[in-house]
mmCIF file of C-alpha atoms and ligand atoms in Angstrom:
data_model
loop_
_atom_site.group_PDB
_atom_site.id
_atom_site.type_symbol
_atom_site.label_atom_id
_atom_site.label_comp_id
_atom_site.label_asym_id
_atom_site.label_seq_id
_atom_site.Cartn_x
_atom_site.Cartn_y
_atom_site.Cartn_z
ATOM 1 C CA UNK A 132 -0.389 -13.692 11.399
ATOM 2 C CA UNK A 133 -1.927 -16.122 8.541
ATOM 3 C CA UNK A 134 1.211 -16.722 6.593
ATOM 4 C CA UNK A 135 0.843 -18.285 2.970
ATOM 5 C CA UNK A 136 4.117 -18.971 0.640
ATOM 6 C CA UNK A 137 3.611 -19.245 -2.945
ATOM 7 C CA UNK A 138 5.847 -20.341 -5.778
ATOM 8 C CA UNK A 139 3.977 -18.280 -8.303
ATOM 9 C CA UNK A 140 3.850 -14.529 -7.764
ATOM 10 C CA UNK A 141 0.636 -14.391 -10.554
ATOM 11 C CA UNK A 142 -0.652 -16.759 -7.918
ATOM 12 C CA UNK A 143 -0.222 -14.569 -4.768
ATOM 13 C CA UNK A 144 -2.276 -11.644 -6.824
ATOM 14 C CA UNK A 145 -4.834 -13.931 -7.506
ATOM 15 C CA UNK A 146 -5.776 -15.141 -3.679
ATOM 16 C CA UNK A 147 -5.130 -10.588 -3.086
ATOM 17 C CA UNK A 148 -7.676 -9.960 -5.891
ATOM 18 C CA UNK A 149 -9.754 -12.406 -4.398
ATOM 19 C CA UNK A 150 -9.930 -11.625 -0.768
ATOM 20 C CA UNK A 151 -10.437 -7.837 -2.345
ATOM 21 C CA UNK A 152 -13.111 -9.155 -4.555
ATOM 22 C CA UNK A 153 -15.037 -11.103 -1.679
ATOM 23 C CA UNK A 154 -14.961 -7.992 0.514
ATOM 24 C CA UNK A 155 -16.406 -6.430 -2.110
ATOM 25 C CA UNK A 156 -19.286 -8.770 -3.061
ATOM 26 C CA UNK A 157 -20.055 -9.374 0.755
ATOM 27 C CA UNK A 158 -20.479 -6.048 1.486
ATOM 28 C CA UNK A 159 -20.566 -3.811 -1.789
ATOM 29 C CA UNK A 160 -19.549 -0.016 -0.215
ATOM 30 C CA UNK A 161 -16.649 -1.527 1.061
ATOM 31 C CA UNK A 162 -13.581 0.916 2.242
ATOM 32 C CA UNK A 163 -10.792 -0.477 0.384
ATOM 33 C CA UNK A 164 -7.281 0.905 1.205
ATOM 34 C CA UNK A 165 -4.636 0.504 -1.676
ATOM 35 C CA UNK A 166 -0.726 0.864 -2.098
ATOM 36 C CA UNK A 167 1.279 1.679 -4.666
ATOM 37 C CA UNK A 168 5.041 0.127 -6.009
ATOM 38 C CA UNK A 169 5.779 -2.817 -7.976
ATOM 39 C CA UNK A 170 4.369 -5.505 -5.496
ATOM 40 C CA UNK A 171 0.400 -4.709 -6.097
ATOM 41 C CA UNK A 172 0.817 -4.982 -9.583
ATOM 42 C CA UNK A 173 -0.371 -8.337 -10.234
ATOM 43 C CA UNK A 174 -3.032 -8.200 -7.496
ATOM 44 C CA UNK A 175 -4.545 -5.027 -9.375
ATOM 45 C CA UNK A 176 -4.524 -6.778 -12.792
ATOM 46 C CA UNK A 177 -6.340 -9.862 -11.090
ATOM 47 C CA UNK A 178 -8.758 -7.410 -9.754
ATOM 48 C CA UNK A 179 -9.342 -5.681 -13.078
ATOM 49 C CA UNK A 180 -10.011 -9.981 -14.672
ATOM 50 C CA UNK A 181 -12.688 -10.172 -11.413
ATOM 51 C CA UNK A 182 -14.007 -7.209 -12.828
ATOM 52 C CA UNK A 183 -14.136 -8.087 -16.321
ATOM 53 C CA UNK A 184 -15.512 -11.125 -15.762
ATOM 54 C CA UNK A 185 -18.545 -9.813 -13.772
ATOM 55 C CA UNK A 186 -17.902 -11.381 -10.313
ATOM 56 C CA UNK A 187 -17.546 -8.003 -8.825
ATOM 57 C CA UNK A 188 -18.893 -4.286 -8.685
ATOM 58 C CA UNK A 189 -16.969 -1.706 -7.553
ATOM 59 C CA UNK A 190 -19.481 0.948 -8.417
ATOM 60 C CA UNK A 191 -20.367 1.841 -5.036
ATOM 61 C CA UNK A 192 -16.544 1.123 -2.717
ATOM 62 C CA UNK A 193 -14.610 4.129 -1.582
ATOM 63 C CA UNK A 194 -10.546 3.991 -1.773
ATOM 64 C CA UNK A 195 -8.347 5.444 0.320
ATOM 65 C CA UNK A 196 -4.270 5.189 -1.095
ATOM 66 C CA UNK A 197 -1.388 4.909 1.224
ATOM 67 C CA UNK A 198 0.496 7.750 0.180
ATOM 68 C CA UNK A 199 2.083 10.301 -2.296
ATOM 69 C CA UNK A 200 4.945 11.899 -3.015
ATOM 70 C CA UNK A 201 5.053 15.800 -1.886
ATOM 71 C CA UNK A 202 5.390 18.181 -4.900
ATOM 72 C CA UNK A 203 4.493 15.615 -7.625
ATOM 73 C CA UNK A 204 0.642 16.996 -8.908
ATOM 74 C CA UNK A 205 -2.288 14.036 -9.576
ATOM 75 C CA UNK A 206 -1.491 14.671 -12.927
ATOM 76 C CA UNK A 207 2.650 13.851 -12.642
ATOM 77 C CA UNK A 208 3.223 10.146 -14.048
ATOM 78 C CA UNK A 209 5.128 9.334 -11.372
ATOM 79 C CA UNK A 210 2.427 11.016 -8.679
ATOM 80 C CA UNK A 211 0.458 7.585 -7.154
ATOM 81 C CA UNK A 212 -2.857 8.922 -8.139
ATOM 82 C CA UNK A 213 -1.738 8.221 -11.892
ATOM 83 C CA UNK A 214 -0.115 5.073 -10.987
ATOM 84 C CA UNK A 215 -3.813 4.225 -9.638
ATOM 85 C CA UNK A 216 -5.367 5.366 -12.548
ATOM 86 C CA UNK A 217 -3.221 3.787 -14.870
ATOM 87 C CA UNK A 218 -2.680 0.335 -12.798
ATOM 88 C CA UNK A 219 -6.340 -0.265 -11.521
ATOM 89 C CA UNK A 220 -8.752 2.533 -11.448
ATOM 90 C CA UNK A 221 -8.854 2.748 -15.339
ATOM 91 C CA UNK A 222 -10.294 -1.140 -15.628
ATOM 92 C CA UNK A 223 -12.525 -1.382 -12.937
ATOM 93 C CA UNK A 224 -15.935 0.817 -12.138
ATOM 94 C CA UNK A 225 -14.942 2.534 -8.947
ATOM 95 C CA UNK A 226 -15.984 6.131 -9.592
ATOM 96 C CA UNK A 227 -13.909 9.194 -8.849
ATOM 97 C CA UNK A 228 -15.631 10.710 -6.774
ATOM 98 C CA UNK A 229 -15.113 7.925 -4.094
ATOM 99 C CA UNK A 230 -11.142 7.797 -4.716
ATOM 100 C CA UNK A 231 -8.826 9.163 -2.591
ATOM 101 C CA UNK A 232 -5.190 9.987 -2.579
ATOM 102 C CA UNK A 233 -3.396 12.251 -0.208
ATOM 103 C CA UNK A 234 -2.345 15.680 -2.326
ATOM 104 C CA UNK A 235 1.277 16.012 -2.608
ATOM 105 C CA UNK A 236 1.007 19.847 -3.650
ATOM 106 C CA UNK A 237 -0.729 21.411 -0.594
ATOM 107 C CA UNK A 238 0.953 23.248 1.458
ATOM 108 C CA UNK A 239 -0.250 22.748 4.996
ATOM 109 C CA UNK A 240 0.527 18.857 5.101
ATOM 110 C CA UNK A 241 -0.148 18.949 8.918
ATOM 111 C CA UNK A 242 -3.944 19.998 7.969
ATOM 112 C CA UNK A 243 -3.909 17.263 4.850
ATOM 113 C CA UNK A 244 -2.959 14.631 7.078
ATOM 114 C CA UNK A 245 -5.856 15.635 10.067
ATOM 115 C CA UNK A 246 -8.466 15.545 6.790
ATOM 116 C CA UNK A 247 -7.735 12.617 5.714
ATOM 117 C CA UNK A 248 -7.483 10.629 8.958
ATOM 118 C CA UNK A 249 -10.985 12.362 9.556
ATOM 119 C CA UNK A 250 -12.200 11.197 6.012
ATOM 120 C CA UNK A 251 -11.118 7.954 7.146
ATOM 121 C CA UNK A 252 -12.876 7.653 10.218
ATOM 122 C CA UNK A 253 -16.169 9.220 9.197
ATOM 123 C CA UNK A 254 -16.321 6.429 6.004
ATOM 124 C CA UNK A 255 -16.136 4.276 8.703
ATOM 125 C CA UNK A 256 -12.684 3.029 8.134
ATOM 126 C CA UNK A 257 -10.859 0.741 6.102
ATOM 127 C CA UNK A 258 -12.267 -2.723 5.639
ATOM 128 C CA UNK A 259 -9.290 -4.583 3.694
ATOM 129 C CA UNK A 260 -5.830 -2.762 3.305
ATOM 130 C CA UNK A 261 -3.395 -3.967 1.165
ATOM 131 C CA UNK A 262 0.291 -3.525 1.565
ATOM 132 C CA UNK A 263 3.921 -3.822 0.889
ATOM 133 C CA UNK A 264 6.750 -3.546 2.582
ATOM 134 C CA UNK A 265 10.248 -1.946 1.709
ATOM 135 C CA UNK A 266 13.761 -3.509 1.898
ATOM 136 C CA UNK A 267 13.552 -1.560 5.270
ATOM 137 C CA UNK A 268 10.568 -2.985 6.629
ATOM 138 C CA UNK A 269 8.728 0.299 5.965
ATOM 139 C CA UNK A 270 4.871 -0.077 5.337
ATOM 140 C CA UNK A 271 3.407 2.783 3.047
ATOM 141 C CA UNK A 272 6.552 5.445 4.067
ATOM 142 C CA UNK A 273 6.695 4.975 7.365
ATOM 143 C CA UNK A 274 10.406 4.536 7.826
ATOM 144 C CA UNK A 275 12.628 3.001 10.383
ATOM 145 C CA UNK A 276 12.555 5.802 13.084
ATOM 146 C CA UNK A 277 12.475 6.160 17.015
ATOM 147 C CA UNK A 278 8.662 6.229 17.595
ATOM 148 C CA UNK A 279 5.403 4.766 15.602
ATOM 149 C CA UNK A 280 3.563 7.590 13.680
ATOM 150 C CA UNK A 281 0.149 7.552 14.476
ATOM 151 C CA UNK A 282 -1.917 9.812 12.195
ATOM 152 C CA UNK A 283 -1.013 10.540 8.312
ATOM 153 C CA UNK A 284 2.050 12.826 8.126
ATOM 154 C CA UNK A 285 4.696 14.075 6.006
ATOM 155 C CA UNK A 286 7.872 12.297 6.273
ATOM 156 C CA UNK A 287 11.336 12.404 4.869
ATOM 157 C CA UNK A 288 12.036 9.419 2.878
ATOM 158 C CA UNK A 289 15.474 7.769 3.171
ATOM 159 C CA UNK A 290 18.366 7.097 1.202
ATOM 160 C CA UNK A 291 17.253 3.323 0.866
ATOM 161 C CA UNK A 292 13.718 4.224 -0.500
ATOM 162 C CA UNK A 293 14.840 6.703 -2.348
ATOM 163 C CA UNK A 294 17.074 4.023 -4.154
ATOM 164 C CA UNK A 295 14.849 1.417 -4.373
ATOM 165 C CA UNK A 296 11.727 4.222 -5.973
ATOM 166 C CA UNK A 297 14.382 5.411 -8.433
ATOM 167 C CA UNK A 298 14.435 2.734 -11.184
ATOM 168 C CA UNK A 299 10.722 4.673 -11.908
ATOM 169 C CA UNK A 300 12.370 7.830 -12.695
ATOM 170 C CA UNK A 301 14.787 9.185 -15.416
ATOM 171 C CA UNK A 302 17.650 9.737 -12.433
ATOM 172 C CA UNK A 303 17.986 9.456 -8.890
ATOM 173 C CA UNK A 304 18.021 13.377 -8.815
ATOM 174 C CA UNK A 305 14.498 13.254 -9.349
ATOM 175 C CA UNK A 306 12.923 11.095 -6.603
ATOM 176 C CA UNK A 307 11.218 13.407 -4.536
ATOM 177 C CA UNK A 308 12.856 13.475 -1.226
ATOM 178 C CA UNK A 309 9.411 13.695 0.958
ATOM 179 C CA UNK A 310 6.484 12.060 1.235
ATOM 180 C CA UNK A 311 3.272 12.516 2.994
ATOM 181 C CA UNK A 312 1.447 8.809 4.337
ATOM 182 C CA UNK A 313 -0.869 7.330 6.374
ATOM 183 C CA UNK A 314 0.933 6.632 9.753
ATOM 184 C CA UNK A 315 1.052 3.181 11.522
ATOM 185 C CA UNK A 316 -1.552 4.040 13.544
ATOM 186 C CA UNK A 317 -4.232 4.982 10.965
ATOM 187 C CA UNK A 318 -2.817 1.755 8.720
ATOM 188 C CA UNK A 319 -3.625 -0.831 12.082
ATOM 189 C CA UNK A 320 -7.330 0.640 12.176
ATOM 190 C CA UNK A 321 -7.895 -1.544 9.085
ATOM 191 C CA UNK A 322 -9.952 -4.093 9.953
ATOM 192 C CA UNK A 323 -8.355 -6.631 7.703
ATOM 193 C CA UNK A 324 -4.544 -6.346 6.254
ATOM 194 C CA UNK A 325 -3.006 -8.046 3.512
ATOM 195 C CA UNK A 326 0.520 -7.634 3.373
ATOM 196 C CA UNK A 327 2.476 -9.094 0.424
ATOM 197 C CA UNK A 328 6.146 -9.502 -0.364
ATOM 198 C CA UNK A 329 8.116 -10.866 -3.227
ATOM 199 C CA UNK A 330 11.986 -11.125 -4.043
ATOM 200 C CA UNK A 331 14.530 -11.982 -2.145
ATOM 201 C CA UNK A 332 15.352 -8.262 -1.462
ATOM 202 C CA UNK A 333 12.369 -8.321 1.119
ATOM 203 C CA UNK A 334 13.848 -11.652 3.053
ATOM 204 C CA UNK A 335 14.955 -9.723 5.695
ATOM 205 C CA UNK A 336 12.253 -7.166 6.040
ATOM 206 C CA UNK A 337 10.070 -10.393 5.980
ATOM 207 C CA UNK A 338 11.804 -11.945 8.490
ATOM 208 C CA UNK A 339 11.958 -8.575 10.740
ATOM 209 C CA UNK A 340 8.250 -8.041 10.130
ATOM 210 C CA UNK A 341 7.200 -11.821 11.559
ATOM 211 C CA UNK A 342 9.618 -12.874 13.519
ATOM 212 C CA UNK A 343 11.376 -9.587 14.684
ATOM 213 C CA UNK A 344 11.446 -7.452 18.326
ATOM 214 C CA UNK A 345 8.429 -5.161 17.685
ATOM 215 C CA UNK A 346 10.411 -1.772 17.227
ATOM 216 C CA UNK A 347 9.661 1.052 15.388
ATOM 217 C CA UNK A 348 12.999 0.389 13.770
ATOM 218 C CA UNK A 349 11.632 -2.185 11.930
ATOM 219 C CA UNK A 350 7.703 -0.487 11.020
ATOM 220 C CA UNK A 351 6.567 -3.840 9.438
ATOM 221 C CA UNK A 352 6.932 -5.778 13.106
ATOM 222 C CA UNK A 353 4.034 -3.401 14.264
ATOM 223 C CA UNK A 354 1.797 -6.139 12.275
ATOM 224 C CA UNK A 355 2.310 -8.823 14.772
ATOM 225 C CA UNK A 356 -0.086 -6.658 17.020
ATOM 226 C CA UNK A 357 -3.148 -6.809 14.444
ATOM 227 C CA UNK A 358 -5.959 -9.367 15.142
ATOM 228 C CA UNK A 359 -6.251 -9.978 10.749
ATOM 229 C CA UNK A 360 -3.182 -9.787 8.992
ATOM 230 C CA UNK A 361 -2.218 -12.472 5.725
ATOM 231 C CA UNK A 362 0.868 -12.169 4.870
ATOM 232 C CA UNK A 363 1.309 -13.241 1.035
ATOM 233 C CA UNK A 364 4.879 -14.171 0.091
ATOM 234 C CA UNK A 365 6.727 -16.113 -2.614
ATOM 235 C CA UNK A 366 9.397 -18.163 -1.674
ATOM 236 C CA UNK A 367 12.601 -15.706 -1.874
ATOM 237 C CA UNK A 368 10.808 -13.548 0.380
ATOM 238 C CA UNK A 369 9.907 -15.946 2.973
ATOM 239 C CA UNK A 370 13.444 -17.859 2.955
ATOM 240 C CA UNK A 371 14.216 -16.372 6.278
ATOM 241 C CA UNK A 372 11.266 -17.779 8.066
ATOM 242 C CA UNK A 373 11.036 -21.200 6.229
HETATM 243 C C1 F6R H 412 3.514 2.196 -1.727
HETATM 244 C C2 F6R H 412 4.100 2.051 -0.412
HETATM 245 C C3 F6R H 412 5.403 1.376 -0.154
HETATM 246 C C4 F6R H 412 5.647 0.138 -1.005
HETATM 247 C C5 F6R H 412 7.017 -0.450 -0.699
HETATM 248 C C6 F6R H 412 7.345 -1.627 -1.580
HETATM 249 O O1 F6R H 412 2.251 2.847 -1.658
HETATM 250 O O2 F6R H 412 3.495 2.513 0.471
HETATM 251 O O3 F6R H 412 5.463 1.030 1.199
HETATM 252 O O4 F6R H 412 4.657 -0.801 -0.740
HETATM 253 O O5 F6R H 412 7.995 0.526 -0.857
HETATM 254 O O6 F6R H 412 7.470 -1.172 -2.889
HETATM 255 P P1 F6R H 412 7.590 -2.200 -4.114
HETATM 256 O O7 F6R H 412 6.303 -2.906 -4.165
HETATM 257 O O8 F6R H 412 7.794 -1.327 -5.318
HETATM 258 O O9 F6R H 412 8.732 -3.081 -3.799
#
């Protein structure tokens, strides 16, 4: 793993938007795969300044999201297809056609999940994934669980995510309790992972993630298997492995 520490969160969205942005100018139909949450934030705005600024196209890359809620529509503002749309999608060029979020309102998630592992493959798979992890070391919402998922599933979240995702909704009552995400298995395909974690809330999942027992108890720790993972962190988040 290619660790970097930063003192400047702007700064750590910056170097994202730019390894994003040099994937895209090196090879222009890139497959980018995106997250949601509050970490990515930055890293989309820095995009969205590339963008302005004419260093980069988008016009022709594909995008495949982590995840979505199950029962929230596109059109929900808390769904991650409008968090997308309102976060990067809206200032860049990449057209619709090429974006892709798993639907949270079908009904046959088994059948979802197949598809879009299968859209996956057939675009030839993801080039640079970005990611973040959760207090819990989850990555997208694969929680802490017995086995590794392999293909994109539904999953139940837990009590921890459903905590930490609430401060986005009017109460707690209204989290959605299920999810449906790309599993471990499709997310170590990427060819290139950039994994970024801020606030001293993440210390520990940091520190389970590169320097933990490899355990699906832990999801993150999976990442010490990949052959291209950065892992972007600001200081409170890396205080465990200083
Ligand atoms: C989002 C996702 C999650 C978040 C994680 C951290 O698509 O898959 O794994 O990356 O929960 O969320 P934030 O960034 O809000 O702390």
């Amino acid at each position: 793993m290619n660790i970097k520490i930063f003192k400047n969160t702007d700064d750590i969205g910056k170097v994202a938007a730019m390894m994003f942005s040099t994937q895209v100018i090196s090879k222009p139909n890139s497959i980018l795969g995106l997250a949601t949450g509050s970490t990515p934030i930055p890293t989309y705005k820095a995009m969205q300044k590339n963008y302005d600024e004419g260093l980069v196209d988008f016009s022709q890359v594909t995008t495949f999201n982590l995840d979505e809620y199950i029962g929230l529509s596109h059109s929900h503002n808390q769904s991650y297809y409008y968090f997308m749309q309102e976060n990067l999608f809206r200032g860049i060029n990449v057209k619709e056609e090429n974006i892709h979020v798993p639907s949270g309102t079908s009904e046959d998630t088994d059948k979802i999940g197949c598809e879009y592992d299968a859209m996956i493959e057939a675009s030839g798979g993801v080039d640079i994934q970005i990611l973040g992890i959760g207090q819990n070391g989850h990555i997208a919402f694969n929680e802490p669980c017995d086995e590794f998922p392999m293909g994109t599933h539904k999953v139940t979240l837990t009590e921890n995510t459903i905590e930490a995702n609430a401060r986005f909704f009017e109460t707690k009552d209204e989290v959605p309790k299920f999810a449906i995400t790309m599993g471990i298995g499709t997310i170590m395909k990427a060819k290139k992972i950039v994994i970024i974690a801020t606030g001293e809330n993440k210390a520990d999942a940091v520190y389970g993630m590169v320097k933990g027992e490899i355990k699906p108890q832990m999801p993150a720790s999976i990442l010490q298997l990949h052959p291209d993972v950065t892992v972007l962190c600001d200081e409170s988040a890396a205080k465990r492995i200083l």
